[in-house]
XYZ file of C-alpha atoms in Angstrom:
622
model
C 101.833 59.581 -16.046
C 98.447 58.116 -15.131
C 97.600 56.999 -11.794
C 97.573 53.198 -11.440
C 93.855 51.917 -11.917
C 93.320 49.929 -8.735
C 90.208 47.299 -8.597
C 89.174 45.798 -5.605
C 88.148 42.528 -6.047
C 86.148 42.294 -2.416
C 82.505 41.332 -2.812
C 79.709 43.744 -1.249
C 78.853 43.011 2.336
C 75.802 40.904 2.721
C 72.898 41.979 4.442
C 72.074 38.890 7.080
C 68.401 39.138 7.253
C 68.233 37.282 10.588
C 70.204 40.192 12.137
C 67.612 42.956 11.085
C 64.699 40.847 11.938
C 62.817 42.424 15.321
C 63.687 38.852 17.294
C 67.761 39.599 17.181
C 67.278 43.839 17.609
C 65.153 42.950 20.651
C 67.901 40.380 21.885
C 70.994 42.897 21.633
C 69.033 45.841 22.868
C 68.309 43.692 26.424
C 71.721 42.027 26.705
C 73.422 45.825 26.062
C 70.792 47.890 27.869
C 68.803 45.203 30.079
C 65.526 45.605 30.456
C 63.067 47.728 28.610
C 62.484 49.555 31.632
C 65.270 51.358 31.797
C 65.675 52.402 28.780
C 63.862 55.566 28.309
C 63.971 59.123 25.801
C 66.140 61.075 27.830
C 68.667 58.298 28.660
C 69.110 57.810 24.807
C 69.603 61.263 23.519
C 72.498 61.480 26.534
C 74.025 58.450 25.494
C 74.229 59.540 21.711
C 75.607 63.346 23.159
C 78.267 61.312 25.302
C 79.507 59.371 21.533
C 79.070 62.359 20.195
C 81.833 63.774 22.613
C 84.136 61.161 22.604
C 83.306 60.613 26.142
C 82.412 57.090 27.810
C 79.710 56.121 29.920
C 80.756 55.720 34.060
C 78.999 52.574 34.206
C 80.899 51.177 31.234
C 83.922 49.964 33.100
C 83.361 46.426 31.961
C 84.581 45.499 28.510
C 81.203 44.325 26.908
C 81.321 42.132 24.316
C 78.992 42.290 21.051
C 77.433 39.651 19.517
C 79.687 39.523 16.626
C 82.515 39.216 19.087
C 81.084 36.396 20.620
C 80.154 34.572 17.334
C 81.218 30.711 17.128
C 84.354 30.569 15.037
C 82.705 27.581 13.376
C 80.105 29.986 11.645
C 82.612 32.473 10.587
C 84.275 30.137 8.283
C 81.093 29.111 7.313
C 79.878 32.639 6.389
C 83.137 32.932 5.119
C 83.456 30.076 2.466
C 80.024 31.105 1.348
C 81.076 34.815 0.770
C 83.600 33.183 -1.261
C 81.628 30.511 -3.164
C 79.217 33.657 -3.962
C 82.113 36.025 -5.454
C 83.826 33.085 -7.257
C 80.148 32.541 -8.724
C 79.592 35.875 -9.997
C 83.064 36.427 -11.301
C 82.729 33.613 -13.471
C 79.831 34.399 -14.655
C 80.735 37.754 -15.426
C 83.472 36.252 -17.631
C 81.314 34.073 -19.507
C 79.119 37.628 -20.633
C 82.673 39.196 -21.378
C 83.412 36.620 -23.450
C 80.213 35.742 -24.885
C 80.329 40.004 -25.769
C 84.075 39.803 -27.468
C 82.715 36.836 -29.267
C 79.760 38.876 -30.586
C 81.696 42.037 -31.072
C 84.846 40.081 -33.202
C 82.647 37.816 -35.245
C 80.619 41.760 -36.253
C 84.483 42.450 -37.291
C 85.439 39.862 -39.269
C 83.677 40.824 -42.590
C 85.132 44.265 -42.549
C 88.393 43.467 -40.809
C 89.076 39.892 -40.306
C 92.880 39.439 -39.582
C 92.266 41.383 -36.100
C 88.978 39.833 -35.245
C 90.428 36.435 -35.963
C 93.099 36.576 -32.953
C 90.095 37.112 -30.399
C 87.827 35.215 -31.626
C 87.137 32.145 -29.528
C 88.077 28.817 -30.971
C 84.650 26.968 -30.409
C 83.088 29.596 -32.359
C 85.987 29.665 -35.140
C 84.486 26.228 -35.688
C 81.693 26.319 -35.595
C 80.386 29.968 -38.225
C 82.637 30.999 -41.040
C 83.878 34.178 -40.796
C 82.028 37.630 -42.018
C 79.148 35.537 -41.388
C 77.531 38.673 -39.477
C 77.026 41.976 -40.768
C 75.845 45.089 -39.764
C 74.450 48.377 -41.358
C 72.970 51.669 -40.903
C 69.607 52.136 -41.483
C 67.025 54.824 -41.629
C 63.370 54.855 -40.558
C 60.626 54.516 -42.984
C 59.234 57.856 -43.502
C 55.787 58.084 -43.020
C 53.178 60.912 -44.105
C 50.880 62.276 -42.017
C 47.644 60.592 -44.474
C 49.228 57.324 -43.668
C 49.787 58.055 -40.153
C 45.670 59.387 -40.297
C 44.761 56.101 -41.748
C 46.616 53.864 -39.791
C 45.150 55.765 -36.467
C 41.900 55.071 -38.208
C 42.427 51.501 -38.686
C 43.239 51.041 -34.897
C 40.379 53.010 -34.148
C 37.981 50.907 -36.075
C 39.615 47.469 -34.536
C 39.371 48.869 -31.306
C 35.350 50.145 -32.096
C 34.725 46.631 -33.891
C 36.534 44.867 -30.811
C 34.235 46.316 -28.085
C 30.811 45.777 -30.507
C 31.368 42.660 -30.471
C 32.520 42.307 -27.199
C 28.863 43.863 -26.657
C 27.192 42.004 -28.030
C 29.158 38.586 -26.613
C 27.715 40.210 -23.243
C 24.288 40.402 -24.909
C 24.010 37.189 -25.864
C 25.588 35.997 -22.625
C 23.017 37.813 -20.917
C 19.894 36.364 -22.765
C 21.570 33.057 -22.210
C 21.780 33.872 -18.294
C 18.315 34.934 -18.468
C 16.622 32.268 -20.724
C 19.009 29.394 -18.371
C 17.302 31.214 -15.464
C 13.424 31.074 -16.681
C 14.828 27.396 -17.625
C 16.190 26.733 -13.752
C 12.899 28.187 -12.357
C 10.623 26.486 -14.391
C 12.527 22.908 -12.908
C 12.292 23.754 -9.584
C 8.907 25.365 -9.726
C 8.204 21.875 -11.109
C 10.210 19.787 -8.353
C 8.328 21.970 -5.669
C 5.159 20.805 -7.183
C 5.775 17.243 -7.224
C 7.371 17.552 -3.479
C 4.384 19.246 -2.961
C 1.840 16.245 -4.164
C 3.609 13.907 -1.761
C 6.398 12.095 -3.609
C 9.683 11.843 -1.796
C 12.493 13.180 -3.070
C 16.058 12.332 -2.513
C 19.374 12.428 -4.298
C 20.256 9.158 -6.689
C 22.770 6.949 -4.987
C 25.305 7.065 -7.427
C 24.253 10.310 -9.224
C 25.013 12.370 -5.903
C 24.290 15.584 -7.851
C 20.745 14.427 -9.244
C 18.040 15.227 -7.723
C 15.618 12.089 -8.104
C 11.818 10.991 -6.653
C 10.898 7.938 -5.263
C 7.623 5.930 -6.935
C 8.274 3.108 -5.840
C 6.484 0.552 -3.090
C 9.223 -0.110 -0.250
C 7.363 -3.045 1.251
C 7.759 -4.909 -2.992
C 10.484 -7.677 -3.383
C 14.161 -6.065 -4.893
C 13.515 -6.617 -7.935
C 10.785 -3.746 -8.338
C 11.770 -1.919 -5.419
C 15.651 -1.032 -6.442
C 13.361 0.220 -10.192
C 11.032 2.789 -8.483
C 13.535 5.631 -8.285
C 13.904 8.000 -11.208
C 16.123 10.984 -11.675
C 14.144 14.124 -12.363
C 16.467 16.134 -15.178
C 15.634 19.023 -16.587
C 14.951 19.039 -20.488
C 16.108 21.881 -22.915
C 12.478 23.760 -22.305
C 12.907 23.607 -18.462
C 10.700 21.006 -17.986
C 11.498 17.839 -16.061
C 11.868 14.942 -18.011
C 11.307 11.690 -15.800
C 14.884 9.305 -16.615
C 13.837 5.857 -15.199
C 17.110 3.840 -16.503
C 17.360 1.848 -19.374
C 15.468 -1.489 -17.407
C 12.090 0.266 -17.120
C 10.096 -0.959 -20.410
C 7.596 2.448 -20.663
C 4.392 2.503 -19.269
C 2.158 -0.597 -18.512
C -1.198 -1.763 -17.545
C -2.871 -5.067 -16.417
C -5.625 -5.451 -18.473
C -8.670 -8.057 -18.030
C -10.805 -9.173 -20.681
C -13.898 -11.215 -20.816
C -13.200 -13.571 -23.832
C -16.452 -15.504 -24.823
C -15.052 -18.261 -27.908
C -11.597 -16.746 -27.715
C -13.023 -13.406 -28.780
C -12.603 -10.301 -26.193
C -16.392 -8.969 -25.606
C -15.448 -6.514 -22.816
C -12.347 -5.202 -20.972
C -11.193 -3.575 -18.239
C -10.258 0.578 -18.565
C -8.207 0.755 -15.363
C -8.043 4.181 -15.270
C -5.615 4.735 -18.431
C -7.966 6.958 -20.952
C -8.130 9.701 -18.736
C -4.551 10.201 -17.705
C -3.110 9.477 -21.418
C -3.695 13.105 -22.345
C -2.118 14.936 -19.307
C 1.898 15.052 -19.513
C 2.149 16.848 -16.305
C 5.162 16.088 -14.363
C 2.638 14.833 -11.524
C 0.764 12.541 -14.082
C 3.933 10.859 -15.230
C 5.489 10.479 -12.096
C 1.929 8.402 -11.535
C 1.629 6.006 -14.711
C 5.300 5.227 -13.392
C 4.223 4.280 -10.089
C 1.159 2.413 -11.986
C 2.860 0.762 -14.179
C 5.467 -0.858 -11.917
C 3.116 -2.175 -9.635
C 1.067 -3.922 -12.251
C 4.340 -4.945 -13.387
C 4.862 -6.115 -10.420
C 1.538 -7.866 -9.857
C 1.628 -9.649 -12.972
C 4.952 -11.487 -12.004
C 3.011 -12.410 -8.587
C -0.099 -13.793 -10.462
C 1.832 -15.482 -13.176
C 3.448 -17.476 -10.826
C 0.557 -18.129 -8.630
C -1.026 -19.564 -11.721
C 1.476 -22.496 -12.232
C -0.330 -23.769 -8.496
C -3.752 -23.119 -9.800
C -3.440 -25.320 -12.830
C -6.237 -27.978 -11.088
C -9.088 -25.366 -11.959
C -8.624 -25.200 -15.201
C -6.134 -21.883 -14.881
C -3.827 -21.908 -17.792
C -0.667 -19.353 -19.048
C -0.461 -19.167 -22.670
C 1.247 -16.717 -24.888
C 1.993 -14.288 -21.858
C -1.546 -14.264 -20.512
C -3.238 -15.871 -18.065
C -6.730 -17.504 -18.718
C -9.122 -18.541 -15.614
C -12.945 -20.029 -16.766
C -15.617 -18.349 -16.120
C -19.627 -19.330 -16.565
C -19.564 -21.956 -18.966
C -18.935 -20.917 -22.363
C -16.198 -17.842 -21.632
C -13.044 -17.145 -19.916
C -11.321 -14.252 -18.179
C -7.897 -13.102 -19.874
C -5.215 -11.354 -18.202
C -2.271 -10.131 -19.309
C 0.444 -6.711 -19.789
C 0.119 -4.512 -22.395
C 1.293 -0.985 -22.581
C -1.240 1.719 -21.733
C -2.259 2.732 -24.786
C -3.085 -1.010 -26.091
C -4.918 -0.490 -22.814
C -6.894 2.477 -23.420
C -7.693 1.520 -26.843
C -9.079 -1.697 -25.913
C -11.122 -0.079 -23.112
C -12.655 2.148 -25.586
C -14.492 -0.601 -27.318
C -16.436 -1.465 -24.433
C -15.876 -2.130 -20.711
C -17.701 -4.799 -18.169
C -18.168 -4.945 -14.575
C -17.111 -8.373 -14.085
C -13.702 -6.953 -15.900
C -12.949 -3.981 -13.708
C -14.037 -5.873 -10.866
C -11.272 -8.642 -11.408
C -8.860 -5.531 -11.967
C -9.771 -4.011 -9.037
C -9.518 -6.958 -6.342
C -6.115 -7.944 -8.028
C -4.662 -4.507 -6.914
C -6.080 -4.403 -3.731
C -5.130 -8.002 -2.764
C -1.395 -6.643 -3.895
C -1.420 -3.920 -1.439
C -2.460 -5.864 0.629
C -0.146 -8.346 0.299
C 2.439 -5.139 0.668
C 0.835 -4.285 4.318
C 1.001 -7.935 5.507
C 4.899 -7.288 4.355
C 4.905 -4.068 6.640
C 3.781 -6.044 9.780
C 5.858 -8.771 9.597
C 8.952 -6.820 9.121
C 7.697 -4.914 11.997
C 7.847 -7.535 14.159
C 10.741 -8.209 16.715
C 13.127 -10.761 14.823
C 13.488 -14.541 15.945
C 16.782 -14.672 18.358
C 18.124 -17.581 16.368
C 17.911 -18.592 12.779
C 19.364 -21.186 10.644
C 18.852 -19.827 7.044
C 17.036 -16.997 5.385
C 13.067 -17.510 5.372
C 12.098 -18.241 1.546
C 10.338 -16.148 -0.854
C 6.714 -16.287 0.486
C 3.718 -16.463 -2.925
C 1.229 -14.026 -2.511
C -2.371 -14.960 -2.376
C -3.858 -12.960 -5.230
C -5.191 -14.935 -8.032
C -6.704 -17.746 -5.538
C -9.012 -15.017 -3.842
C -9.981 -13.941 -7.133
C -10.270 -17.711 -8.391
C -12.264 -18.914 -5.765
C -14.762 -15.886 -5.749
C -15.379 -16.216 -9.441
C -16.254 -19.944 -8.851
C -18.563 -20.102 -6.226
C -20.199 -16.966 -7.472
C -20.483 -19.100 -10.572
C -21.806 -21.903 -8.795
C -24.034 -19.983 -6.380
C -26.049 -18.260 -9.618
C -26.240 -21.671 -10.895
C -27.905 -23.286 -7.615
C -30.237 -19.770 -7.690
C -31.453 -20.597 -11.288
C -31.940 -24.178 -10.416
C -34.021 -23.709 -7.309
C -35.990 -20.880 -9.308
C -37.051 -23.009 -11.803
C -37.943 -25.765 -9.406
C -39.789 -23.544 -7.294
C -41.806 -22.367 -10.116
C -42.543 -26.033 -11.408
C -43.955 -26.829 -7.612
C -45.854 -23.603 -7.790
C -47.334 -24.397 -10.725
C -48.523 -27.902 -9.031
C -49.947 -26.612 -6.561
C -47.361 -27.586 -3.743
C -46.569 -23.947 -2.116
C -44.183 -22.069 -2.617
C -40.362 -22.641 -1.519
C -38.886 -20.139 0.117
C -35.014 -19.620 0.071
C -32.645 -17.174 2.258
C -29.429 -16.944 1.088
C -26.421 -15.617 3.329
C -22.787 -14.998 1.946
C -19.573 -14.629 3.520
C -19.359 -11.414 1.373
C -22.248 -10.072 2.792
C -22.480 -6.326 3.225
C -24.580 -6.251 6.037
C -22.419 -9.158 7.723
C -19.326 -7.502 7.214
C -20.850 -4.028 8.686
C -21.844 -5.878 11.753
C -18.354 -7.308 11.958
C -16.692 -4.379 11.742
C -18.872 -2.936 14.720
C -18.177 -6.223 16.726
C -14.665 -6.234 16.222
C -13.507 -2.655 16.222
C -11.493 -3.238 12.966
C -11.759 -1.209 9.793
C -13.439 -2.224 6.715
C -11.660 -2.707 4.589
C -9.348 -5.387 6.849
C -12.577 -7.023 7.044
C -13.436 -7.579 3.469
C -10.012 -8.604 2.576
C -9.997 -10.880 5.263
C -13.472 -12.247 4.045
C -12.176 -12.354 0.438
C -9.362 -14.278 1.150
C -10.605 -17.016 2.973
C -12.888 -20.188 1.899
C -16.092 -18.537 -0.142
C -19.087 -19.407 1.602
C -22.711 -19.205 1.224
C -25.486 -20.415 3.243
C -29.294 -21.095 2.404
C -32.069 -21.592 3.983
C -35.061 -23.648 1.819
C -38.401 -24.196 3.302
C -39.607 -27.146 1.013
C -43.897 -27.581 0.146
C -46.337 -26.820 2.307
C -44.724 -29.928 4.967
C -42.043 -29.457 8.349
C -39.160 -30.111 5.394
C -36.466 -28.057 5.753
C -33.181 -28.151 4.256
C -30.348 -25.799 4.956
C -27.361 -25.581 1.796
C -23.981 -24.834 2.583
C -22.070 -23.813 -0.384
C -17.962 -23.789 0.253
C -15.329 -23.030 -2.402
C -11.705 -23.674 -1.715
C -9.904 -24.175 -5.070
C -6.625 -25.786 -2.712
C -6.418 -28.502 -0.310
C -8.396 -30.515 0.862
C -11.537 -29.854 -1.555
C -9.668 -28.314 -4.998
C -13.179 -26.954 -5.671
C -16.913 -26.465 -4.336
C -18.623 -28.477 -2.244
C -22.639 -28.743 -0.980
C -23.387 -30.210 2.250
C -27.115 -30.333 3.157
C -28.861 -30.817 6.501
C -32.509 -32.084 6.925
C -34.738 -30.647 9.246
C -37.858 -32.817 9.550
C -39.869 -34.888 12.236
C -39.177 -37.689 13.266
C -42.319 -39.701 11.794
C -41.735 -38.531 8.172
C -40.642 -40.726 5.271
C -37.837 -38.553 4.374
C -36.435 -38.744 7.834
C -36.176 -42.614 7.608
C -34.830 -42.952 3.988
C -32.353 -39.976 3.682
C -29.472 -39.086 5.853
C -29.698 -35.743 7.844
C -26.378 -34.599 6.456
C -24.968 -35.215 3.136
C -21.969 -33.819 1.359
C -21.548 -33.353 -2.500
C -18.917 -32.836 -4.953
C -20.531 -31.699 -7.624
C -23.447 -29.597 -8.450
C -25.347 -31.983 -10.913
C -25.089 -34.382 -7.285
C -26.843 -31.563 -5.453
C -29.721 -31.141 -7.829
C -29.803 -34.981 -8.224
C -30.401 -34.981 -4.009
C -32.915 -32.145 -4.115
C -35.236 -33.836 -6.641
C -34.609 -37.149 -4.789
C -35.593 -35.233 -1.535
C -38.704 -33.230 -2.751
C -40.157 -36.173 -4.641
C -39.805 -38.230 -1.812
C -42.006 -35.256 -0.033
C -44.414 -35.479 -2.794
C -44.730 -39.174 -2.084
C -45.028 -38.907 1.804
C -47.419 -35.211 0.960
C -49.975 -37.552 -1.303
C -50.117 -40.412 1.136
C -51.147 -38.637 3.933
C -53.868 -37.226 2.031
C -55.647 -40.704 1.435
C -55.768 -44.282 3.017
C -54.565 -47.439 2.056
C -51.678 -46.772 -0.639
C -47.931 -48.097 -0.045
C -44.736 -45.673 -0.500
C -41.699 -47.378 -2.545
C -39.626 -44.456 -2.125
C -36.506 -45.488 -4.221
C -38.790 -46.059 -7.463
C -40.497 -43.153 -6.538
C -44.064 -44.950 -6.696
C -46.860 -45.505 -4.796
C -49.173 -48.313 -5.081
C -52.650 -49.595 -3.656
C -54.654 -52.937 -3.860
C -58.407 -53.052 -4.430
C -60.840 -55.972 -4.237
C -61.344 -57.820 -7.363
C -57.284 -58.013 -7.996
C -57.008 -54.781 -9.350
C -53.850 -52.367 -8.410
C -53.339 -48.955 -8.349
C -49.431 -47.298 -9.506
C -49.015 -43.866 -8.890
C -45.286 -43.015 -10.272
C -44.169 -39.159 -9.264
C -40.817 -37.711 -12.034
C -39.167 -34.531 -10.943
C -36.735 -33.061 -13.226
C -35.469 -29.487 -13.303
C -38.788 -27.622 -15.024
C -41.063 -30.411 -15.228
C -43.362 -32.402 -12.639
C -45.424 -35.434 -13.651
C -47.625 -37.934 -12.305
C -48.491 -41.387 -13.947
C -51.318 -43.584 -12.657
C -51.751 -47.335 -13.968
C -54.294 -49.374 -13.477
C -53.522 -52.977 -14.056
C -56.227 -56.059 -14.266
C -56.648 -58.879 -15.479
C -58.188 -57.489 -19.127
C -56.524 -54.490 -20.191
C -54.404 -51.504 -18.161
C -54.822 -48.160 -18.936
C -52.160 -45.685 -18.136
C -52.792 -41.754 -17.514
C -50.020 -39.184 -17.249
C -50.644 -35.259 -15.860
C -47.377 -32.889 -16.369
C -46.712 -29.638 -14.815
C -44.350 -26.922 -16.875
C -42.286 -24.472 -14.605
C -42.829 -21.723 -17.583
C -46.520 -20.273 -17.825
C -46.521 -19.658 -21.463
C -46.081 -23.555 -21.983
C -49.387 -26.040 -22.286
C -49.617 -28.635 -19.081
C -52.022 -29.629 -16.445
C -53.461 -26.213 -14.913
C -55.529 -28.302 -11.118
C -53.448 -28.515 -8.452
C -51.137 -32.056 -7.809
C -53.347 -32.822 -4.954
C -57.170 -32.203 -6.475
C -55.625 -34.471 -9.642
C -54.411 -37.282 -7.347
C -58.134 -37.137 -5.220
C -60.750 -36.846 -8.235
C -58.771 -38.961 -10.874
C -56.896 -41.203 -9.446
C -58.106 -41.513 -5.665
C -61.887 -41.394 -5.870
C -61.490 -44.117 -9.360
């Protein structure tokens, strides 16, 4: 009879890991030995002998108890339950494989067998698949030749040969990437070094932290075109950096100034755009940026300025701004992109045009410097509300100079011509010094008094009153007038004024019948004055150079009383060009009148004696 087949049903011991760690060997080894120090080779190998024997230590009269002995009972059960929970866990799942098998291995018997298979079959699965629904059979391997098995290794072979070309050749073309993106990365920053390089400051875009961008911008300009003069330097698909200004900036712009004469442009100003058109270096573009928002910026400043200026004739039509100039033409400014700009300069350029340009953008920077020192300046302690946006003076400088220039080479041509009509008479010449407050050799010696540079000096000159100062030494008399020209095209005057002072002794006719200062508005009052003042010193000249004939200043005539009731007229007219002298002779029988006119040009037909020899032979000595 077989032996009974006994199973044990106890589950393997488990392995505590806390008891192997080094912590708990350390902590048994000192509470059964003590310290480490006496615990040495020899000691050891005697205690293991003594076990060996069966024999106990002397010093081991104490029962010692182990750790396991000492346990808490409270984490026996505990070790114990989960022991239990552990076996009860694999035993059932050991039954569910069992039975998952005999459900496998009964369903396999049912097609060939099925009254056997049916009783141990599981009811869930009886439900669930028919019966003989699985089958099994014995099967043999394909057999495969040895050409086949050639060919197939062959196949694999060529997979694996056409796996690693093109594996190669992914690495290829990786490479040449790698090295074009390199030549690509090199050429940007060889780029970005050149443009730090040239002096632009670079920084990273605030909300772009990643992009590199440069700074073109004016920091001392209002927000408006301050926030748009940073622009993120990317890199193109050639390498090259491509300047990104945002989608506000509206390309490249110039200011361009044109001298209309009847509405149609005769000259304009290049400002610097033909040249720089055909260069598309990185440097160059960073630069028609920084141009062209600062002429954007300095046509806001002057086309608001204008509205103010509207009292000399400054108008803004159509986008442009139009100030008179001379008589018959005007001076248009307005934007235009720069190659409107260049192609208008090309047809033909004045001074007067690139002059204007010029002093605008100076007067804007500045107007940006003035900015610097006042936000350099300590702040007040107290303020009630933010100061308001302060108008730059740039047009009014501009305005004003244009004027009185205008009117200064008006007051020259006058003052020629009526020199030359005197000289032509025979009266002298008059001499005339002129002295502006643009004066080169005035502003030098101001710069040397004042220790200041120069060019604080002329824009400190330029954008105060214009004024010009002359000097005229009248005939061959002690007359002497000196003209001071101002131009202000504000309050108080809105324009030009002349005021002239007379310099002459105290026993002269002029003295006693015109004022020693006089002030005009206007330059047709000026001339008016002058004439009125040198024929006047004709009058008083003639006199003196005979007896017995009366002065009537304000009709300009002279007169004289002879025995017999007859009566000598002498009438002087001075005009811009012409002189003339009238004599009448009246009686009781007839009067005979006799006129003698002097021409300011040579080339036209007039009297050719002197003023004084006619008045002594032909009307004098008669």
């Amino acid at each position: 009879m077989a032996e009974p087949l006994s199973l044990s049903l106890q589950a393997f011991p488990l392995v505590d890991q806390d008891k192997e760690s080094l912590q708990y060997l350390i902590r048994r080894i000192n509470e059964q030995k003590g310290s480490f120090r006496n615990v040495t080779e020899q000691s050891l190998e005697e205690e293991i002998h003594a076990l060996e024997a069966g024999e106990t230590q002397p010093d081991d009269g104490d029962v010692v108890e182990t750790v396991e002995e000492a346990e808490d009972p409270k984490a026996k059960r505990e070790e114990v339950s989960k022991a239990r929970d552990e076996i009860l866990k694999q035993v059932a799942q050991s039954y569910t494989e069992s039975a998952m098998t005999l459900d496998f291995v009964s369903l396999l018997l049912s097609k060939h067998v099925p009254a056997p298979a049916q009783s141990t079959i599981s009811p869930y699965l009886r439900q669930t698949l028919p019966l003989g629904s699985l089958g099994a059979d014995i099967g043999q391997a394909p057999q495969v030749s040895d050409i086949e098995k050639h060919n197939q290794e062959m196949v694999s072979i060529g997979w694996r040969m056409q796996s690693l070309s093109g594996a190669a050749d992914s690495l290829l073309k990786s490479a040449s990437r790698l090295e074009g993106e390199i030549g690509r990365e090199t050429a940007y920053w060889n780029q970005v070094l050149a443009v730090k390089e040239k002096g632009w400051p670079l920084c990273r875009l605030p909300r772009e932290k990643h992009t590199l961008g440069v700074r073109y911008g004016f920091a001392e300009a209002y927000s408006d075109f301050r926030d748009r003069g940073l622009a993120a330097l990317r890199r193109d698909e050639d390498g090259n950096i491509s300047l990104d200004r945002g989608v506000r900036s509206p390309g490249d712009q110039t200011l361009r100034v044109r001298i209309l004469q009847k509405g149609e442009p005769i000259a304009s100003s290049t400002g610097g755009t033909v040249k720089s058109l055909d260069d598309n270096s990185v440097e160059q573009t960073i630069l028609r940026a920084r141009n062209s928002i600062f002429d954007e910026e300095l046509y806001r400043e002057i086309y608001r300025e204008a509205r103010n200026l509207i009292s000399q004739s400054v108008r803004c039509a159509g986008g442009s701004i139009l100030i008179p100039y001379e008589t018959d033409k005007q001076i248009e400014i307005n934007l235009v992109s720069l190659e409107d700009g260049a192609s208008e300069a090309s047809n033909g350029t004045d001074t007067v045009a690139e002059a204007t340009a010029l002093s605008l953008r100076v007067l804007l920077s500045y107007a940006h410097r003035q900015n610097l020192r006042n936000r350099s300046q300590p702040p007040q302690p107290t303020r009630e509300s933010r100061a308001p946006r302060r108008m730059y003076a740039i047009l009014k400088p501009v305005t004003e100079y244009l004027q009185h220039r205008s009117h200064v080479e008006s007051t020259k041509a006058f003052l020629k011509g009526f020199a030359a009509t005197l000289t032509s008479a025979g009266l002298g010449k008059m001499t005339s010094k002129a002295e502006s407050s643009l004066d080169f050799s005035l502003l030098c010696s101001k710069v040397a008094e004042q220790n200041t540079s120069a060019v604080e000096t002329l824009l400190q000159a330029l954008t105060s009153s214009q004024h010009t100062s002359m000097d005229l030494h009248l005939l061959h008399g002690n007359t002497s007038v000196k003209v001071d020209i101002n131009t202000q095209v504000l309050a108080p005057t809105f324009g030009t004024t002349y005021q002239t002072t007379i310099s002459e002794s105290a026993n002269s006719i002029v003295a006693s019948e015109i004022p020693p200062t006089m002030q005009h508005r206007s330059q047709s009052a000026f001339e008016k004055h002058i004439l009125h003042l040198c024929t006047i010193n004709i009058l008083d000249i003639l006199s003196k150079s005979s007896k017995g004939w009366s002065i009537f200043p304000r009709i300009y005539q002279m007169t004289r009383t002879k025995p017999g009731s007859t009566r000598d007229t002498v009438t002087v007219s001075l005009s811009n060009g012409q002189l003339s002298i009238s004599w009448h002779q009246l009686s009781r029988l007839a009067d005979q009148p006799k006129t003698w006119i002097w021409h300011s040009a040579e080339d036209v037909q007039g009297e050719k004696r002197k003023l004084v020899d006619v008045f002594k032979y032909e009307i004098d000595a008669k």
